[in-house]
Short mmCIF file of C-alpha atoms and ligand atoms in Angstrom, two decimals:
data_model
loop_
_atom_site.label_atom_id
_atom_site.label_comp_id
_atom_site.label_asym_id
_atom_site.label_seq_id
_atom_site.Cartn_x
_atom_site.Cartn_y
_atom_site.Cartn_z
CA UNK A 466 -31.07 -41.50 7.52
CA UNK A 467 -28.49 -38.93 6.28
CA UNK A 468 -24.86 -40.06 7.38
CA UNK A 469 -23.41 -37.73 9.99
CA UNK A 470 -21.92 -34.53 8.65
CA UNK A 471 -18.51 -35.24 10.43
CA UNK A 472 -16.67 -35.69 6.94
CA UNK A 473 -16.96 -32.33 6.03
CA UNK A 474 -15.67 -30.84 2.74
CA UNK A 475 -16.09 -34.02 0.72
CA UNK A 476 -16.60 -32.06 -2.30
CA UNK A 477 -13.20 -30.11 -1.90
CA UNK A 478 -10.84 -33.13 -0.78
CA UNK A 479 -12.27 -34.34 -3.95
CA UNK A 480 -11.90 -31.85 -6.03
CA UNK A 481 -8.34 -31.56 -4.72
CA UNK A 482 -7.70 -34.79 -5.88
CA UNK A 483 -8.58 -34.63 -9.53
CA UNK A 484 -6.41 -31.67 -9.58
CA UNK A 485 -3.65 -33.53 -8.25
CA UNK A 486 -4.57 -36.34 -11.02
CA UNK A 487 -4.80 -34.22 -14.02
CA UNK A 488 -0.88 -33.07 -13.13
CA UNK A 489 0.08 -36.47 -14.65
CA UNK A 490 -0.64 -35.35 -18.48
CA UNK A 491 1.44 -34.64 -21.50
CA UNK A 492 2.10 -31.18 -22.20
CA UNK A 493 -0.57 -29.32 -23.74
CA UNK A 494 -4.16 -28.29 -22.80
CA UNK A 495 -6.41 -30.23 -20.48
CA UNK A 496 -5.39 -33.62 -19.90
CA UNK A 497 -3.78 -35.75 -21.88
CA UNK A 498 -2.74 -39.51 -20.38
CA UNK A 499 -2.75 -42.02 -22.73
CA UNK A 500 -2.53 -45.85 -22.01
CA UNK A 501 0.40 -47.43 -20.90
CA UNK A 502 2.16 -44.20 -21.02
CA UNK A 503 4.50 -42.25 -19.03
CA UNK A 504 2.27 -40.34 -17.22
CA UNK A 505 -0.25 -43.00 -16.51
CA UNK A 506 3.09 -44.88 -14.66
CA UNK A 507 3.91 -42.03 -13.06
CA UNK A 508 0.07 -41.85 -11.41
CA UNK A 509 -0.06 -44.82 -9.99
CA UNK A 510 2.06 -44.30 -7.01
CA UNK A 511 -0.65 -41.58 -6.44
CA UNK A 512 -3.73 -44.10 -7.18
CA UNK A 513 -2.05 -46.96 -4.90
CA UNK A 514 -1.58 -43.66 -2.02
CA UNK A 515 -5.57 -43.24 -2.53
CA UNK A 516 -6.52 -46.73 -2.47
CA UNK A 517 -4.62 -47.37 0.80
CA UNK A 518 -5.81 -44.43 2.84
CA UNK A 519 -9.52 -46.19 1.67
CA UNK A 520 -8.41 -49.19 3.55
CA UNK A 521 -7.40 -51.15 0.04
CA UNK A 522 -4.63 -53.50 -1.60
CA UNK A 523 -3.34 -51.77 -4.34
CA UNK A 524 -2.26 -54.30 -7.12
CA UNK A 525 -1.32 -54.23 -10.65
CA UNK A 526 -2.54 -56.38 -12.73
CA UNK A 527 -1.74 -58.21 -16.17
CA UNK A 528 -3.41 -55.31 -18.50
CA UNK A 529 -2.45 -52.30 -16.43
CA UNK A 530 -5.36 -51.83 -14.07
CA UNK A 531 -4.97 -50.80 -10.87
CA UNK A 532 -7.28 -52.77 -8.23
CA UNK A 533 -7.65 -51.98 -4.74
CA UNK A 534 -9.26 -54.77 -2.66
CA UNK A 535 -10.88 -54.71 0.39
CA UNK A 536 -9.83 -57.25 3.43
CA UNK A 537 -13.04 -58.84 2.75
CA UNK A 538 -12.26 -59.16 -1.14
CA UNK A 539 -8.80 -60.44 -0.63
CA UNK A 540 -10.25 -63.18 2.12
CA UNK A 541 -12.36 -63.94 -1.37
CA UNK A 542 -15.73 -62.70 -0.53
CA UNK A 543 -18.20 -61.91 -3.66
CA UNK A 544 -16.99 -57.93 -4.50
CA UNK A 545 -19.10 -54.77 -5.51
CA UNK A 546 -16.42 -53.69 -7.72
CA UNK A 547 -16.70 -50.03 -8.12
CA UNK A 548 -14.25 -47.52 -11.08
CA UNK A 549 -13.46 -46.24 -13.85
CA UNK A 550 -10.58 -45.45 -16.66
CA UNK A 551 -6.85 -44.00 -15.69
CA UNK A 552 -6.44 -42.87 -19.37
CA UNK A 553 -8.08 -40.17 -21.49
CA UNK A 554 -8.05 -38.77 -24.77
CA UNK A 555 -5.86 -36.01 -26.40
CA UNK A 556 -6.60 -32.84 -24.23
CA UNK A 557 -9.50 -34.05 -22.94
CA UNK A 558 -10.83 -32.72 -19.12
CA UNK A 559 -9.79 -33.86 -15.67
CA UNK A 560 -13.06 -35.74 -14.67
CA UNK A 561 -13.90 -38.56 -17.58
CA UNK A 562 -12.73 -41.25 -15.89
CA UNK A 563 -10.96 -40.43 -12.66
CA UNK A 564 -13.46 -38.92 -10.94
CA UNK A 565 -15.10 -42.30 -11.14
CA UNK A 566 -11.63 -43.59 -9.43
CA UNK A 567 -11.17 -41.24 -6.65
CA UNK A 568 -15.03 -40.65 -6.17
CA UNK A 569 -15.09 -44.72 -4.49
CA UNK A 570 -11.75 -44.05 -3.45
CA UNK A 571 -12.96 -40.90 -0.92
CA UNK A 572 -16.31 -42.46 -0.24
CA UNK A 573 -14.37 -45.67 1.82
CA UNK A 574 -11.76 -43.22 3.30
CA UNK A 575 -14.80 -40.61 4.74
CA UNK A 576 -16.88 -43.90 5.54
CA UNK A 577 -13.12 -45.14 7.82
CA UNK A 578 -13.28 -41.89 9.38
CA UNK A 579 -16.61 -42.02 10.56
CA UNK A 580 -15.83 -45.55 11.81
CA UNK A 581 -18.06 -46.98 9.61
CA UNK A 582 -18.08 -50.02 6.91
CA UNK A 583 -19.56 -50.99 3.84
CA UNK A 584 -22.07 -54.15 4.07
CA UNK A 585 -19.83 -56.24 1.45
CA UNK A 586 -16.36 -56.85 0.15
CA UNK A 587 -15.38 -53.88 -1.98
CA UNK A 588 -12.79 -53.30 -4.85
CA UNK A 589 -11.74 -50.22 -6.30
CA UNK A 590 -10.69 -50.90 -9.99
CA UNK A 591 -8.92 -47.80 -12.02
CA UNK A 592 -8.66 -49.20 -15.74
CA UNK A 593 -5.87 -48.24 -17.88
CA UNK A 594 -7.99 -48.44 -20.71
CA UNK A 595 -11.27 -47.31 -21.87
CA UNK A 596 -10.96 -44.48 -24.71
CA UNK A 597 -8.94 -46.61 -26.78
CA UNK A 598 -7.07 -43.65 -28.29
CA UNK A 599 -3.65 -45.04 -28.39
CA UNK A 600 -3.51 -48.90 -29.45
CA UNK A 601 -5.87 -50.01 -32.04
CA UNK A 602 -7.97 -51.56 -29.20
CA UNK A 603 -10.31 -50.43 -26.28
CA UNK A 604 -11.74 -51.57 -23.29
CA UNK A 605 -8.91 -53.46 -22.67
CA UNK A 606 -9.04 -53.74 -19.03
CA UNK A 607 -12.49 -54.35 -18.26
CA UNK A 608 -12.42 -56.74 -21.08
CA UNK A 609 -9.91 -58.92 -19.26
CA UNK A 610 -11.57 -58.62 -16.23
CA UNK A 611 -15.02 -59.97 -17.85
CA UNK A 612 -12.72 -62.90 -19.66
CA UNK A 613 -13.81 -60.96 -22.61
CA UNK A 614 -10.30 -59.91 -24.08
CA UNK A 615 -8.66 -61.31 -27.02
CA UNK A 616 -4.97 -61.47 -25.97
CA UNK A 617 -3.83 -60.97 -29.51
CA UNK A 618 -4.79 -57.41 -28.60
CA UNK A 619 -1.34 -57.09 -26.85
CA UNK A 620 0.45 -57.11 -30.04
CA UNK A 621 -1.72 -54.42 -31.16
CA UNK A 622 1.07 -51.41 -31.91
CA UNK A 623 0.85 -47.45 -31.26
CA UNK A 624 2.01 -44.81 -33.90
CA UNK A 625 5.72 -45.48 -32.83
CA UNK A 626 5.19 -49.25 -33.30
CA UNK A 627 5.71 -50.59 -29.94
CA UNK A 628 3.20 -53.11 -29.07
CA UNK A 629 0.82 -53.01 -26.05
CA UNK A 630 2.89 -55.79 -24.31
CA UNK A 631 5.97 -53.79 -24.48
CA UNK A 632 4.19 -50.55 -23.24
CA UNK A 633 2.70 -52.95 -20.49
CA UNK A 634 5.89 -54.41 -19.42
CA UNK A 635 7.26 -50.66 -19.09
CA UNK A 636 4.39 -49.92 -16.70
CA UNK A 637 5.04 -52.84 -14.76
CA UNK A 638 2.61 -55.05 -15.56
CA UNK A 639 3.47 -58.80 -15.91
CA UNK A 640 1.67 -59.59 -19.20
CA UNK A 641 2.02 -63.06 -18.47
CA UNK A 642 0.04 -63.71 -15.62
CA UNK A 643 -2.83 -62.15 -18.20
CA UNK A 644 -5.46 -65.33 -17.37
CA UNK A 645 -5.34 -64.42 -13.99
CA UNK A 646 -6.92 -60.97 -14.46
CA UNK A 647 -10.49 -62.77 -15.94
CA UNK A 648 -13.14 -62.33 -13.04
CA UNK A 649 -15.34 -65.53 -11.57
CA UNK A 650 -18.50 -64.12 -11.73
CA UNK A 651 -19.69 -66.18 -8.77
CA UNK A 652 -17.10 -63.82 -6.81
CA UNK A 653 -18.64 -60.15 -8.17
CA UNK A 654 -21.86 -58.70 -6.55
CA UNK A 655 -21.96 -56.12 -9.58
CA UNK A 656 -20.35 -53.10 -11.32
CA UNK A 657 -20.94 -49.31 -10.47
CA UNK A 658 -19.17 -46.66 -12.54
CA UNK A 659 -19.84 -42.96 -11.25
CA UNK A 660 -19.06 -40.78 -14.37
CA UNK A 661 -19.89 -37.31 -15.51
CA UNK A 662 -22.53 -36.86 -17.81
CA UNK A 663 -20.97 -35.64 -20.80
CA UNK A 664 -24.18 -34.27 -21.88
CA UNK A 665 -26.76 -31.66 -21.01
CA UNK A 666 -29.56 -33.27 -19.49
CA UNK A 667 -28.85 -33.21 -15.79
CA UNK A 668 -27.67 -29.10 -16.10
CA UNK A 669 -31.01 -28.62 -18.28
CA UNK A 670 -33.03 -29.83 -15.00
CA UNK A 671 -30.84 -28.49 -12.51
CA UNK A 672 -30.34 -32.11 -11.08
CA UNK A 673 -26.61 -32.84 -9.52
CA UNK A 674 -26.91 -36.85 -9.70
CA UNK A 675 -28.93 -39.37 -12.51
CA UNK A 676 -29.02 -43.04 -12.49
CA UNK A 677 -28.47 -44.81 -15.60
CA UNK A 678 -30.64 -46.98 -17.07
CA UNK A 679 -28.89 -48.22 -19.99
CA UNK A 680 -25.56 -47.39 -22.09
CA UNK A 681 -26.35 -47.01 -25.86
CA UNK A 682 -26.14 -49.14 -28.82
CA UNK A 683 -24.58 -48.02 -31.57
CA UNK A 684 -24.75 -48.80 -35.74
CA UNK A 685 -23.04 -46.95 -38.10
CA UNK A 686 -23.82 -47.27 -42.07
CA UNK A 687 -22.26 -45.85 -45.27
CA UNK A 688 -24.80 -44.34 -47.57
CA UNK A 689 -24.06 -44.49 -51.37
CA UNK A 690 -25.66 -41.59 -53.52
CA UNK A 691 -24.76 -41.60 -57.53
CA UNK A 692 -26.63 -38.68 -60.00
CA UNK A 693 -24.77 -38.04 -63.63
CA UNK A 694 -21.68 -35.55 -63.85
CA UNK A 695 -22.07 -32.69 -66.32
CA UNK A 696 -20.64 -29.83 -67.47
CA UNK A 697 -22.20 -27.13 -64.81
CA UNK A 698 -22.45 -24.15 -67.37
CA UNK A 699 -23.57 -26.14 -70.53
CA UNK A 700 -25.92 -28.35 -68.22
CA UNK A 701 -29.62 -26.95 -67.84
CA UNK A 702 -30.80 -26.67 -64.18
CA UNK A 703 -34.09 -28.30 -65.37
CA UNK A 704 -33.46 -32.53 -65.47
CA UNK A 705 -29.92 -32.47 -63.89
CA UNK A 706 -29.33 -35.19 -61.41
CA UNK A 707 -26.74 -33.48 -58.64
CA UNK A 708 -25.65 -36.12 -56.12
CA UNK A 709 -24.94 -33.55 -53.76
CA UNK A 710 -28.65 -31.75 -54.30
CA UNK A 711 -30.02 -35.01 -53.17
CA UNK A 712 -27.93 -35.77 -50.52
CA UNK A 713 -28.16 -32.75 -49.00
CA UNK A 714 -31.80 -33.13 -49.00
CA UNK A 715 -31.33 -36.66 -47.20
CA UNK A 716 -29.29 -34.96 -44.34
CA UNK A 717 -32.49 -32.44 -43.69
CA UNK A 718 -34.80 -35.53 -43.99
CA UNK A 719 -32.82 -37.98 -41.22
CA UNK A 720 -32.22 -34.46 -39.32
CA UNK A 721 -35.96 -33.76 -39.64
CA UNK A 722 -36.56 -37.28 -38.59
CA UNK A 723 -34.51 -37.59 -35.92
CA UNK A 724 -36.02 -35.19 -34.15
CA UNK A 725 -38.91 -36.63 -34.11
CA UNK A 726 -38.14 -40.41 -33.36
CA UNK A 727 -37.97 -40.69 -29.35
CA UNK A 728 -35.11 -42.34 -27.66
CA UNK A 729 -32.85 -42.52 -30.66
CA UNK A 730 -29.98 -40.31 -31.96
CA UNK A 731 -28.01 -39.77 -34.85
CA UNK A 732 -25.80 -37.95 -37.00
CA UNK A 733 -24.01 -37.93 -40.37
CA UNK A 734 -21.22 -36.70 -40.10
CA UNK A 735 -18.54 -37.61 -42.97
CA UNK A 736 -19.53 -36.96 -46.62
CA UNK A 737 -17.08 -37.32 -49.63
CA UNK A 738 -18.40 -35.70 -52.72
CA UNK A 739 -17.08 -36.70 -56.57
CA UNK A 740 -15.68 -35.71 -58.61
CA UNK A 741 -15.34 -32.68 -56.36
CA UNK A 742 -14.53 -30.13 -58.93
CA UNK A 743 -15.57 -26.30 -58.94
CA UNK A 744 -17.56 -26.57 -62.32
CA UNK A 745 -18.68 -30.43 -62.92
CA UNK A 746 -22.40 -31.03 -61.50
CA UNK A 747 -21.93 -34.04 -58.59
CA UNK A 748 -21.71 -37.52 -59.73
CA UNK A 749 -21.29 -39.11 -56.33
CA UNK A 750 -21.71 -38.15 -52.57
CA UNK A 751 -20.77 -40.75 -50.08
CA UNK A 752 -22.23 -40.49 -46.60
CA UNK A 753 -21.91 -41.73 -42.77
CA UNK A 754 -25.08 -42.08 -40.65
CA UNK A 755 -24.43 -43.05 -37.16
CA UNK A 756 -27.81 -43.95 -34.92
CA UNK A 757 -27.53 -44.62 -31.40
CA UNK A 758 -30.48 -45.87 -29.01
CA UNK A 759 -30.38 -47.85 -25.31
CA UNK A 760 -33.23 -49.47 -27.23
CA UNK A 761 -32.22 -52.48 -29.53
CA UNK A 762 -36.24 -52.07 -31.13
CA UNK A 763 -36.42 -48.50 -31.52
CA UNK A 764 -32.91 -48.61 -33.11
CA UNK A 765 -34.09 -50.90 -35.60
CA UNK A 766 -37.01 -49.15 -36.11
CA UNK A 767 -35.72 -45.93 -36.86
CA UNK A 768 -33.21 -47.13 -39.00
CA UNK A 769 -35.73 -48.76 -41.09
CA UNK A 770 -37.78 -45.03 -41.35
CA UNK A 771 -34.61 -43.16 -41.85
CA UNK A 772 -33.87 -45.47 -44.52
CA UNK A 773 -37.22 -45.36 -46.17
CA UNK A 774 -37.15 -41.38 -46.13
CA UNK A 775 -33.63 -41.30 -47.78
CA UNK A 776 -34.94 -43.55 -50.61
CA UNK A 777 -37.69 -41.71 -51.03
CA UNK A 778 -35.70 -38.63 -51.99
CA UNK A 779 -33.29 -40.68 -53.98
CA UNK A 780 -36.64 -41.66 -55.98
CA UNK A 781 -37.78 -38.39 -56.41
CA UNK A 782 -34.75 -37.12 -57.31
CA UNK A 783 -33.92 -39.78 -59.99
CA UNK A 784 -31.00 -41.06 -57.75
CA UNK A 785 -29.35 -44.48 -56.96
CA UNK A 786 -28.92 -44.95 -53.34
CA UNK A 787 -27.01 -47.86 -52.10
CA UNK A 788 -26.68 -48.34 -48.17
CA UNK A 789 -24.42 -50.75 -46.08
CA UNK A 790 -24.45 -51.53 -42.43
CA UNK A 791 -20.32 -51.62 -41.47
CA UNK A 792 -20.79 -51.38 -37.44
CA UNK A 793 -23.11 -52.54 -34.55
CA UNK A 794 -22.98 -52.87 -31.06
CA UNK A 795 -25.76 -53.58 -28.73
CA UNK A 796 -26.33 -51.68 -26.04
CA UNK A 797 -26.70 -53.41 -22.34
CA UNK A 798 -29.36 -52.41 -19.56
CA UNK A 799 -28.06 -51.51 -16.29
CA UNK A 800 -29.62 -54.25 -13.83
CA UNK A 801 -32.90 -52.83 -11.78
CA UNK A 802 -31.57 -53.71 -8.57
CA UNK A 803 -28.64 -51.51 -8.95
CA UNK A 804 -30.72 -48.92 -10.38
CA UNK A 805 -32.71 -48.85 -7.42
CA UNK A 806 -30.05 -48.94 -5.00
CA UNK A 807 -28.22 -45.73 -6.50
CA UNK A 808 -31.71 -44.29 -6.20
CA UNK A 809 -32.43 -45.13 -2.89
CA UNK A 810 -29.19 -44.13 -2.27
CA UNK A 811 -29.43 -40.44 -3.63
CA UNK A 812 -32.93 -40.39 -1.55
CA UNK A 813 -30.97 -41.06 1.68
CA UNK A 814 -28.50 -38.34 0.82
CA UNK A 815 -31.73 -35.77 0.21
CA UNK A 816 -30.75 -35.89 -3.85
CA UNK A 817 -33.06 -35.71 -6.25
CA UNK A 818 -32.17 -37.88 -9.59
CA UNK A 819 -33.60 -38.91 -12.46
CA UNK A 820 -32.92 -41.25 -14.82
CA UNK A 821 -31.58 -40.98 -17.61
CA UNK A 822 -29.64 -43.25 -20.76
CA UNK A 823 -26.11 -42.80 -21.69
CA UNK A 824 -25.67 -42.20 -25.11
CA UNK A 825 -21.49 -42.85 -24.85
CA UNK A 826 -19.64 -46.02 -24.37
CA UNK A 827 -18.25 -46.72 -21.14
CA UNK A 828 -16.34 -49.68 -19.37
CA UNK A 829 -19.82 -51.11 -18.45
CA UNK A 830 -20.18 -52.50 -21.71
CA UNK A 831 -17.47 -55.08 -21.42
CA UNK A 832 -18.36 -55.72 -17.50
CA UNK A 833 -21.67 -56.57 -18.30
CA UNK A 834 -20.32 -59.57 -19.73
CA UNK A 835 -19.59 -60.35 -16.40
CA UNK A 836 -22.04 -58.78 -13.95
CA UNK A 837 -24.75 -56.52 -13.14
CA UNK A 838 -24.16 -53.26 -13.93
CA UNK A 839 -25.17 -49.85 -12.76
CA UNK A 840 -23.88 -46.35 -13.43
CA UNK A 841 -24.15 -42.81 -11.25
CA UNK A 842 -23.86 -39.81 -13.36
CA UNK A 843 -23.14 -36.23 -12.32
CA UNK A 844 -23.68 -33.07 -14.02
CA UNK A 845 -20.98 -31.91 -16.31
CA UNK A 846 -20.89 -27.65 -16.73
CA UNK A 847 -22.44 -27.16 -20.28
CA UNK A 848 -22.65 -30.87 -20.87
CA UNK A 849 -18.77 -30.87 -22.38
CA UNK A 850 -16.67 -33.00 -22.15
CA UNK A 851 -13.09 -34.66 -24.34
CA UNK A 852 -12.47 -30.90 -23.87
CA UNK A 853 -10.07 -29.20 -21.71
CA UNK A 854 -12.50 -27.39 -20.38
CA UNK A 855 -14.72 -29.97 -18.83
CA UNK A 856 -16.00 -29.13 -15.49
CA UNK A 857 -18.11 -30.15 -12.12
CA UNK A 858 -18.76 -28.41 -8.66
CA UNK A 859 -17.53 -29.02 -5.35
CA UNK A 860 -20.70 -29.44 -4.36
CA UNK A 861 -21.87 -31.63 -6.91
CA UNK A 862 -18.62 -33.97 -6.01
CA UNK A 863 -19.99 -34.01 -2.48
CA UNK A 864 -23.45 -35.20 -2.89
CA UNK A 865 -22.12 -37.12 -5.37
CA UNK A 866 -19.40 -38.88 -2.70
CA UNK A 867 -22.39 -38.94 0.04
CA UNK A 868 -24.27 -40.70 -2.43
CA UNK A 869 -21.86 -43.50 -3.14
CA UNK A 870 -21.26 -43.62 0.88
CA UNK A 871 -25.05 -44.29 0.98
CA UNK A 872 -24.78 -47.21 -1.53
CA UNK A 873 -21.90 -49.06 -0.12
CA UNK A 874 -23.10 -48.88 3.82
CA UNK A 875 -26.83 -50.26 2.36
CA UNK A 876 -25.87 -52.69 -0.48
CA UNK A 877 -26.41 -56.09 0.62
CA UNK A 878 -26.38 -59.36 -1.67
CA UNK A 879 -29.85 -59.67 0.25
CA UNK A 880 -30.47 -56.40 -1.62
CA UNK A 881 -29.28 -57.90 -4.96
CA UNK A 882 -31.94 -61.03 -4.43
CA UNK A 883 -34.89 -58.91 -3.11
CA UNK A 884 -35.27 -55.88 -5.43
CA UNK A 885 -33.55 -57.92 -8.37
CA UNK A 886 -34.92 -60.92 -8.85
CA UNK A 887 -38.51 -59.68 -7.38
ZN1 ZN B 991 -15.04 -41.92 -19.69
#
């Protein structure tokens, strides 16, 4: 059944909204709203405005997010908690992140309007933190929501030097009350996050909406090449050992690789060459290579191939290669039953989906700690985004809106036992 068609201009109102968000930036292009900043104080009278007209609380918490809660939440029944992140990163667009805050945020007020009511307790949660791009720490609020968060984290300092409990304090926030923030899961049905693609795939296939199915893992390694220096006009071509010859021929190799290996990615994408001089053959070429897959296996496989080819070179080539893992995260599923509801969800609506794996971070990673999650995305124009000139449709923003109106009139905890645990 499609919901009635009273609530008309969805998309728009929405739109509207995100314009009316992206006012609270720094000067500059695009947006611009860091954590604990001016401007992301300055929004929140706007935010709590939102959340009430969607028949929510607004409350600050400890670390600077804003919830909303439901009547049904604050009685202290279990929660869908819906969101996403207040802040962004240094001219970045007007939809990562708040569009997954005032996408919920319309949904409850169009579903009030109709006289209608989700099937469980609801909260709305904007979090002040998920790019991470002004303290030396990220994920901060859904961190503390999942009891995840290190609260040494709060003397963390920005450029200036003023810790994240000052900036906290200036936004309000009672850093104190910090334990209070941490989430029983017992009380949370699950996590959805509606967020734009940043990527190509839904434009490519002319799909509006895909359901996520897992958010990447990530590993990052340093790769070590060392040849013998020489004089580059006395040396002879014939038996020279150029670091940078070699490693260049390691980039084409994981590049050529890469494109074969399915559901992994990868890129390298610093490389320091020594001793970097116009006329002395390469002694040295340091290198990053960053591989990310939803798929803990096929990571590890194709790390072990890449690394295999790149030695192989180094071999031929006469080479030392050294290699060293310095970063790895593990990516999380997003739970079937949630998967299943969003697609239900866009079937209701008359969307078409598909699903797809995120290959960025998002707050999901820390709630998963915590609960089930799922994730809607929506096509992003050219797949861009961090960019000023990130962009959706109106009408994408609608189905998108109808979609989430779908989900939160059908989710049930019944739902959660039958298609989850079956
Ligand atoms: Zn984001």
């Amino acid at each position: 059944m499609t919901l009635s068609r009273s609530a008309d201009d969805l998309g728009r109102r929405l739109m509207e909204r995100l314009d009316e968000a992206a006012v609270y930036s720094l000067p500059g292009q695009g947006v611009t709203r860091l954590f604990a900043g001016e401007e992301h104080r300055r929004l929140l009278p706007l935010l709590s405005s939102w959340m009430r007209l969607a028949g929510l609380e607004p409350e600050l918490d400890a670390v600077g997010n804003l919830v909303g809660r439901c009547p049904r939440a604050l009685a202290g029944e279990p929660a869908l908690i819906l969101g996403s992140h207040q802040d962004s990163v240094i001219e970045g667009g007007k939809y990562d992140g708040m569009l997954g805050v005032a996408m919920p945020l319309l949904a409850l007020e169009a579903l009030r309007e109709q006289g209608r009511e989700p099937s469980c307790a609801v909260q709305v949660v904007a979090f002040g933190d998920e790019e991470g791009v002004r303290f030396p720490s990220t994920l901060v609020g859904s961190r503390a929501l999942a009891g995840t968060l290190d609260p040494k984290v709060l003397e963390g300092e920005d450029k200036g030097g003023k810790t994240l409990r000052e900036a906290l304090a200036y936004l309000g926030a009672d850093t104190s009350r910090l334990a209070e923030v941490r989430r029983d899961p017992e009380r949370v049905l699950g996590y959805v996050e509606v967020h734009i693609e940043q990527g190509p795939v839904l434009e490519n296939e002319g799909l509006a909406l895909g359901v996520v199915t897992a958010l990447t893992g990530i590993e990052r390694h340093r790769v070590k090449v060392s040849g013998k220096a020489g004089h580059a006009g006395t040396t002879p071509m014939e038996g020279r050992r150029d670091a940078l010859v070699g490693a260049s021929a390691m980039v084409l190799e994981a590049d050529s690789l890469l494109r074969r290996l399915d559901s992994l990615v990868g890129v390298i994408g610093q490389l320091t060459v020594r001793p970097g001089a116009v006329n002395v053959i390469p002694s040295e070429v340091e290198f990053t290579l960053e591989l990310r897959s939803p798929d803990p296996e096929r990571r590890l496989a194709g790390r072990r191939e890449l690394l295999a080819g790149l030695s192989g070179i180094a071999k031929e080539r006469r080479l030392e290669m050294t290699t060293c893992m310095d970063y790895e995260a593990e990516g999380v599923a997003c739970a079937e039953w949630l998967i299943q509801a969003l697609e239900q969800a866009c079937k209701e609506e008359g969307q078409p989906s598909r699903r797809l794996f995120s290959g960025a971070g998002h707050d999901g990673l820390a709630m998963h700690a915590l609960t089930d999650i799922g994730m809607l995305f929506l096509r992003c124009r050219d797949g861009l985004s961090h960019h000023p000139d990130e962009a959706i449709t109106a009408e994408d923003a609608e189905a998108g809106t109808r979609v989430i109106m779908q989900l939160l009139i059908s989710m049930t905890t019944a739902c959660r036992k039958e298609i989850g645990e079956g």
